[in-house]
XYZ file of C-alpha atoms in Angstrom:
505
model
C 38.647 -18.610 107.122
C 34.907 -19.820 107.202
C 33.266 -20.782 110.182
C 32.247 -24.528 110.746
C 28.431 -24.989 111.591
C 29.075 -25.008 115.132
C 30.918 -21.787 115.350
C 28.028 -20.144 113.362
C 25.559 -21.588 116.199
C 27.450 -20.267 118.833
C 26.457 -16.602 117.765
C 22.448 -18.193 118.101
C 21.002 -17.964 121.512
C 17.444 -19.438 122.718
C 15.748 -16.581 124.482
C 12.276 -18.839 125.090
C 10.751 -21.749 123.512
C 9.979 -19.911 120.444
C 12.224 -17.081 120.151
C 15.954 -17.118 119.281
C 18.619 -14.082 119.200
C 21.298 -13.596 116.507
C 24.230 -11.968 118.417
C 26.308 -9.167 116.737
C 29.243 -10.546 115.172
C 27.656 -13.320 112.959
C 27.763 -11.023 110.055
C 30.134 -7.846 109.670
C 29.019 -4.529 110.811
C 25.778 -5.519 112.612
C 24.160 -2.607 114.121
C 21.523 -4.411 115.881
C 21.174 -8.239 117.012
C 18.696 -10.348 114.940
C 15.746 -12.310 116.248
C 13.587 -15.009 115.061
C 10.788 -16.998 115.875
C 10.271 -20.537 115.413
C 8.799 -23.533 117.448
C 9.982 -27.144 117.693
C 8.487 -28.127 114.585
C 10.044 -25.258 112.599
C 13.399 -25.002 114.344
C 15.023 -27.942 112.401
C 14.031 -26.387 109.206
C 15.607 -23.225 110.234
C 18.845 -24.697 111.163
C 19.132 -27.424 108.533
C 19.092 -24.466 105.905
C 22.163 -22.959 107.902
C 24.218 -26.336 108.147
C 23.188 -27.049 104.354
C 24.856 -23.696 103.360
C 27.725 -24.111 105.775
C 28.280 -27.443 104.030
C 28.394 -25.813 100.502
C 25.293 -27.349 99.453
C 23.161 -23.773 98.900
C 19.932 -22.667 99.364
C 18.494 -21.936 95.658
C 20.881 -19.173 95.019
C 20.150 -17.267 98.020
C 21.842 -17.115 101.632
C 20.231 -18.957 104.515
C 17.637 -16.871 106.335
C 19.502 -16.712 109.496
C 22.262 -14.804 107.663
C 20.105 -12.831 105.754
C 18.381 -11.452 109.067
C 22.004 -10.929 110.207
C 22.640 -8.882 107.005
C 19.668 -6.821 107.556
C 20.692 -5.892 110.953
C 23.742 -4.075 109.476
C 21.810 -1.819 107.222
C 22.203 1.857 108.151
C 19.710 3.570 110.520
C 18.152 0.169 111.575
C 16.432 0.491 115.285
C 15.411 -2.407 117.386
C 16.105 -5.665 115.933
C 16.155 -7.382 112.478
C 13.160 -9.930 112.582
C 12.488 -12.986 111.370
C 8.799 -14.619 111.769
C 8.052 -18.472 111.666
C 7.199 -18.451 108.205
C 10.833 -17.164 107.061
C 12.338 -18.552 104.049
C 15.395 -17.077 102.000
C 14.506 -14.733 99.360
C 16.008 -11.642 97.322
C 18.182 -9.420 100.012
C 15.539 -9.843 102.775
C 14.502 -13.378 103.569
C 10.586 -13.507 103.090
C 9.296 -13.246 106.578
C 11.719 -10.558 107.719
C 10.869 -7.358 109.154
C 13.274 -4.142 109.870
C 12.612 -0.739 111.010
C 14.614 2.349 110.144
C 14.666 5.607 111.960
C 13.318 8.481 109.618
C 15.205 11.278 111.529
C 18.303 9.694 111.099
C 20.253 10.956 108.189
C 21.804 7.715 107.535
C 18.527 5.311 107.531
C 17.848 3.698 104.296
C 15.090 2.078 102.187
C 15.569 -1.184 100.288
C 13.364 -2.487 97.655
C 14.671 -6.054 98.926
C 12.841 -5.385 102.248
C 9.686 -4.864 100.246
C 9.850 -7.516 97.548
C 9.004 -7.608 93.967
C 5.175 -8.374 94.449
C 4.419 -4.922 96.113
C 1.191 -5.202 98.160
C 1.032 -9.049 97.691
C -1.789 -9.390 100.083
C -5.056 -11.277 101.289
C -8.529 -10.272 101.530
C -11.467 -12.335 103.412
C -15.043 -11.935 102.309
C -17.964 -13.287 104.407
C -21.362 -14.786 103.442
C -24.314 -15.653 105.032
C -24.088 -18.893 103.381
C -23.313 -22.461 105.186
C -21.132 -25.559 103.915
C -24.682 -27.420 103.494
C -25.713 -24.492 101.110
C -22.782 -24.891 98.916
C -21.960 -28.527 98.835
C -24.628 -29.427 96.414
C -23.255 -26.662 93.780
C -19.765 -26.728 94.872
C -18.532 -27.737 91.277
C -20.762 -25.062 89.642
C -19.476 -22.503 92.441
C -15.852 -23.304 91.622
C -16.506 -23.039 87.596
C -18.230 -20.053 87.852
C -15.360 -18.127 90.183
C -12.936 -19.763 87.498
C -14.859 -17.888 84.875
C -15.441 -14.744 86.213
C -11.947 -14.269 87.638
C -8.917 -13.990 84.929
C -6.239 -16.140 86.266
C -2.769 -17.544 84.932
C 0.452 -15.815 83.688
C -1.144 -14.007 80.411
C -4.521 -13.655 81.605
C -6.168 -10.041 81.033
C -8.319 -8.260 83.471
C -12.264 -8.429 83.112
C -12.402 -4.705 84.154
C -12.419 -2.069 81.213
C -9.410 0.033 81.530
C -7.611 2.510 79.794
C -4.352 4.531 80.474
C -6.069 7.172 82.194
C -7.733 4.800 84.323
C -4.609 3.514 85.173
C -3.001 6.604 86.429
C -5.987 7.019 88.443
C -5.966 3.505 90.039
C -2.320 4.192 90.712
C -3.001 7.369 92.598
C -6.486 6.850 93.966
C -6.539 3.061 95.226
C -9.921 1.912 96.102
C -11.212 5.525 96.008
C -11.083 4.682 92.313
C -13.061 1.362 92.542
C -15.729 2.792 95.027
C -16.143 5.824 92.410
C -16.611 3.358 89.586
C -18.937 0.892 91.706
C -16.783 -2.139 91.891
C -16.163 -1.707 95.635
C -18.737 -1.115 98.372
C -17.885 1.547 101.341
C -17.753 -1.138 103.731
C -15.069 -2.489 101.531
C -12.633 0.764 102.145
C -13.461 0.788 105.827
C -12.123 -2.745 106.044
C -8.972 -2.316 104.031
C -5.232 -1.644 105.593
C -4.683 2.055 104.846
C -8.035 2.183 103.735
C -6.959 1.196 100.506
C -5.018 4.207 99.115
C -1.421 5.311 100.153
C -1.293 9.281 99.673
C 2.186 9.344 98.914
C 1.712 7.222 95.600
C 2.751 9.418 92.578
C 2.247 7.591 89.198
C 4.892 9.500 87.446
C 7.164 7.803 89.720
C 6.063 4.454 87.833
C 7.772 3.934 84.523
C 6.162 3.551 81.167
C 7.244 -0.120 80.884
C 5.735 -0.749 84.344
C 2.466 0.813 83.498
C 2.301 -1.167 80.205
C 2.800 -4.617 82.106
C 0.046 -3.507 84.533
C -2.764 -2.089 82.186
C -3.792 -5.514 80.793
C -3.452 -7.338 84.148
C -5.465 -5.329 86.608
C -8.189 -7.381 87.798
C -6.179 -10.612 87.473
C -5.391 -13.265 90.045
C -1.812 -14.073 88.169
C -0.178 -17.485 89.071
C 2.304 -18.856 91.675
C 1.143 -19.115 95.187
C -1.809 -16.560 94.481
C -5.490 -18.045 94.611
C -8.990 -17.554 95.341
C -10.298 -20.021 97.871
C -13.724 -20.899 99.109
C -13.738 -21.827 102.802
C -15.660 -22.724 105.858
C -15.376 -21.880 109.513
C -13.511 -25.025 110.939
C -12.846 -23.804 114.550
C -13.269 -20.712 116.548
C -10.724 -19.650 119.315
C -12.216 -16.280 120.364
C -15.709 -15.912 119.943
C -16.047 -12.141 120.676
C -13.352 -11.167 118.164
C -14.863 -13.604 115.394
C -18.482 -11.984 115.938
C -16.914 -8.675 115.422
C -15.757 -10.144 112.014
C -19.332 -11.305 111.119
C -18.113 -14.834 112.099
C -20.555 -16.778 114.470
C -20.997 -20.342 113.370
C -19.226 -23.334 112.596
C -19.692 -24.137 108.915
C -20.221 -20.530 107.434
C -18.887 -19.974 104.055
C -15.967 -17.276 103.559
C -13.757 -16.523 100.261
C -10.433 -15.776 100.760
C -8.349 -13.936 97.841
C -4.476 -13.974 97.514
C -2.879 -11.452 94.790
C -0.807 -8.422 94.649
C 0.382 -6.069 91.993
C 1.269 -8.331 89.138
C 3.930 -7.230 86.391
C 3.550 -3.543 87.416
C 4.825 -4.213 90.995
C 7.651 -6.396 89.791
C 8.714 -3.497 87.335
C 8.471 -0.860 90.010
C 10.988 -3.051 92.153
C 13.140 -3.890 89.215
C 13.564 -0.297 87.935
C 14.451 0.969 91.521
C 17.138 -1.519 92.188
C 19.054 0.072 89.331
C 18.519 3.773 90.645
C 19.527 2.318 94.396
C 22.901 1.025 93.014
C 23.877 4.436 91.730
C 22.482 5.917 94.866
C 24.709 3.581 97.066
C 27.953 4.318 94.997
C 27.455 8.164 95.153
C 26.701 8.059 98.913
C 29.339 5.620 100.012
C 26.892 2.831 101.346
C 28.330 -0.585 102.033
C 26.013 -3.694 102.686
C 26.994 -7.063 103.420
C 24.863 -8.499 100.256
C 24.653 -6.610 96.789
C 20.770 -7.631 96.854
C 20.461 -5.143 99.831
C 20.701 -2.513 97.375
C 19.293 0.740 99.387
C 19.326 4.478 99.388
C 18.778 7.194 102.011
C 15.048 7.521 102.872
C 15.484 11.263 102.351
C 17.178 11.235 99.203
C 15.643 11.439 95.825
C 16.091 7.723 94.915
C 14.442 6.831 98.398
C 11.489 9.251 98.206
C 10.968 8.281 94.313
C 10.938 4.613 95.478
C 8.351 5.573 98.226
C 6.054 7.257 95.770
C 6.286 4.325 93.300
C 6.079 1.760 95.534
C 2.953 3.435 97.217
C 1.268 3.599 93.671
C 2.034 -0.010 93.136
C 0.575 -0.812 96.450
C -2.662 1.184 95.114
C -2.744 -1.062 92.032
C -2.647 -3.981 93.972
C -5.883 -2.872 96.151
C -7.548 -2.086 93.003
C -6.763 -5.560 91.662
C -7.956 -7.295 94.723
C -11.073 -5.015 94.539
C -11.896 -5.992 90.970
C -11.577 -9.566 91.683
C -13.834 -9.037 94.899
C -16.324 -7.552 92.389
C -16.090 -10.641 90.152
C -16.220 -13.010 93.311
C -19.537 -11.259 94.263
C -20.867 -11.517 90.658
C -20.109 -15.359 90.570
C -21.853 -16.040 93.986
C -24.745 -14.138 92.907
C -25.248 -16.120 89.442
C -24.742 -19.402 91.294
C -27.224 -18.723 94.060
C -29.544 -16.311 92.064
C -29.128 -13.620 94.895
C -27.919 -9.998 95.216
C -24.257 -9.907 96.722
C -25.844 -7.938 99.533
C -28.597 -10.430 100.183
C -25.734 -12.942 100.604
C -24.247 -10.742 103.139
C -20.683 -10.400 101.141
C -19.086 -8.253 103.275
C -15.256 -7.732 103.271
C -13.891 -8.974 106.741
C -10.618 -7.212 106.235
C -7.622 -6.983 103.468
C -4.152 -7.201 104.609
C -0.550 -6.493 102.966
C 2.274 -8.538 102.911
C 5.007 -6.515 101.080
C 5.159 -3.020 101.780
C 7.276 -0.277 103.329
C 5.367 2.116 105.738
C 5.789 5.382 107.803
C 4.734 4.616 111.275
C 5.264 5.731 114.921
C 6.528 3.247 117.311
C 8.194 3.584 120.827
C 11.828 3.241 120.924
C 13.554 3.470 124.373
C 10.086 4.706 125.581
C 9.948 7.661 123.282
C 7.664 7.751 120.030
C 9.898 7.653 116.887
C 8.716 7.842 112.950
C 9.998 4.756 111.510
C 10.090 3.341 108.044
C 8.719 -0.188 108.542
C 9.711 -2.778 105.806
C 7.441 -5.935 105.931
C 8.564 -8.451 103.510
C 6.106 -11.785 103.525
C 4.863 -10.331 106.809
C 1.541 -8.937 108.245
C 0.824 -5.543 109.913
C -1.061 -7.022 113.149
C -1.807 -3.853 115.246
C -3.596 -4.301 118.716
C -7.149 -3.122 119.976
C -7.477 0.727 120.474
C -4.977 1.327 117.709
C -6.286 4.397 115.654
C -5.086 3.125 112.353
C -7.704 0.079 112.682
C -11.361 0.315 111.746
C -13.990 1.044 114.551
C -15.238 -2.300 114.312
C -12.072 -3.822 115.713
C -11.039 -1.109 118.319
C -11.742 -3.655 121.120
C -10.478 -6.703 119.433
C -7.423 -5.819 117.327
C -6.778 -5.989 113.805
C -7.735 -8.955 111.870
C -4.705 -10.823 110.237
C -5.411 -13.078 107.441
C -2.667 -16.339 107.481
C -3.326 -18.325 104.327
C -2.348 -21.816 104.280
C -0.992 -23.927 101.263
C -3.255 -25.424 98.590
C -5.575 -27.887 100.499
C -4.778 -26.919 104.019
C -6.279 -24.851 106.441
C -5.839 -21.189 106.769
C -6.250 -18.658 110.033
C -7.464 -15.667 111.078
C -5.396 -14.059 113.858
C -5.732 -10.530 115.715
C -3.036 -8.252 116.691
C -1.597 -7.918 120.356
C 0.185 -5.375 122.320
C 3.198 -7.318 122.784
C 3.501 -7.381 119.083
C 3.707 -3.846 119.028
C 6.604 -3.826 121.389
C 8.271 -7.010 119.982
C 7.626 -6.900 116.344
C 6.565 -3.242 115.342
C 2.853 -4.522 115.356
C 3.932 -7.186 112.895
C 3.439 -11.074 112.512
C 3.551 -13.955 110.204
C 1.971 -14.000 106.625
C 1.284 -17.662 105.736
C 3.068 -21.006 105.756
C 6.348 -20.304 104.123
C 7.849 -22.451 101.507
C 9.849 -25.175 102.588
C 10.995 -26.621 99.191
C 11.900 -24.597 96.159
C 9.501 -24.694 93.019
C 12.132 -26.636 91.002
C 12.651 -29.258 93.844
C 8.601 -29.358 94.247
C 8.158 -30.379 90.622
C 10.916 -32.879 90.715
C 9.858 -34.604 93.710
C 5.950 -34.202 93.906
C 3.864 -35.896 91.346
C 0.513 -34.462 89.785
C -1.499 -37.630 90.808
C -0.659 -37.512 94.547
C -1.774 -33.972 94.754
C -4.774 -34.671 92.920
C -5.570 -37.518 94.842
C -4.898 -35.713 98.094
C -7.315 -33.079 97.334
C -9.880 -35.463 96.163
C -9.811 -37.253 99.575
C -10.563 -34.001 101.319
C -13.353 -33.208 98.850
C -11.587 -29.918 97.599
C -12.808 -28.827 94.145
C -9.960 -27.271 92.018
C -9.738 -24.980 89.125
C -5.977 -24.352 87.814
C -4.817 -22.571 84.715
C -1.216 -24.242 84.693
C -1.119 -28.004 85.817
C 2.660 -27.604 86.652
C 1.607 -25.105 89.308
C -0.162 -28.218 91.124
C 3.138 -29.745 92.347
C 4.742 -26.149 93.024
C 1.870 -25.342 95.284
C 1.299 -28.656 96.904
C 1.336 -28.586 100.691
C 4.401 -30.716 100.756
C 6.175 -27.508 99.159
C 5.425 -25.558 102.279
C 5.896 -25.409 106.102
C 3.178 -26.465 108.374
C 0.882 -23.296 108.830
C -0.323 -24.591 111.883
C 3.110 -24.542 113.283
C 3.652 -21.035 111.892
C 0.726 -19.706 113.509
C 1.045 -21.786 116.666
C 4.517 -20.243 117.081
C 2.815 -16.630 116.750
C 0.526 -17.188 119.186
C 2.842 -18.757 121.826
C 5.370 -15.827 121.288
C 2.293 -13.686 121.963
C 2.898 -11.383 118.664
C -0.739 -12.328 117.367
C -3.598 -14.314 118.890
C -5.649 -16.978 117.114
C -9.342 -16.402 116.458
C -10.687 -18.620 113.676
C -9.474 -21.802 111.835
C -10.406 -21.937 107.966
C -10.960 -25.034 106.102
C -10.921 -25.134 102.233
C -13.626 -26.670 99.994
C -12.692 -25.146 96.702
C -9.526 -23.836 95.396
C -8.999 -21.252 91.962
C -5.338 -20.866 91.267
C -3.420 -19.822 87.768
């Protein structure tokens, strides 16, 4: 017999002002407990979604986020907790904003494409400049148009970088080493990128022909949806030492944020893998609470093939962002009639949101090799971690948190507490509060454009309907999300960014 909302809530305990526990028994077969982080402002959204699902209203065809976190906790081989971050919202299998880690040494442990997502290595990159807001405002419209002209955007866009099939194979296996060799990246870009822009286990032969065909014309394109290029200014600095290490020293300094992923290639890699995972589950007798959590043993052929194909798609995404970085530098150079290096257009960092990685973490005080799934979540390693650049060894890894269109964004840094509680992970953005369909029904074009105009934000967009889908009202309050992570100690606020120009598909 279905439980009432009150009976559901009896399985959820508050552990602190911003941290909640989902007890075993909330869904069948939980191997570990669930955890999620929300502050007072986000708590109502989380529980309202659960109540709506219990009352029969549904949440866009997916289970409520709380139940998805609990279902992930029932996957074989999971360790620690299934964790939901404050930007969490319902997604395919895993919620978006859900972390789970699996012990590689456990033969039963699984890897699940639903724990990575369809846009493999969707991520954010931040590029600084030595320009200030007063330098940009007189030419802001020209700059917005130059970026729109240089960066291919939209669903059917084709890349500006010449590519052939051989180049694509090299991109899939070499990642940013390819763009460095071809002159589209700077040496410092690679140093300031997660995984140094290349996952070494990538194998292009594990990427289907259909995925390659989808990806080839799209390399170096922004795409659509919530992807964007944004010119921003430094609005607040919370940690001057950490900001200085990033080359951010003064309010009003201009930076550029890019948000995009692996386009159709990554989507096809995920789609192809789900078919194989379902066969592997039937063969190996793997039972899950939700069919969208299709998975395979990590050490099975299907698991290893997915890891290799996923890594190739991740490399594709880094090449994609690198090609767009080249386009951004060219656009700025054209508008300001200066070379990109004279504009100090160094990359601060590049983070990944949707990826599974082999990492060493402490479990019960002992180091274990884990397969960490981060879906709509950002790696946030602390100071002194060997896998972050030398520049950030004393401050922690930069974490780039994009807001919704027309709202602020943030830069955070990783913490030791985050390593203990969340496998070195924090939020990735604002997180949707309304579905795309509901946004189109309830938000008007005029209201969004009026809001952007009042904030003096220039916009260039390929698809008008995206204006409604990506309006700030469609998303959670990014400041609530970031404040929750800061209050929970899983990352630390460093810089606040304010947009002045937005480019979208």
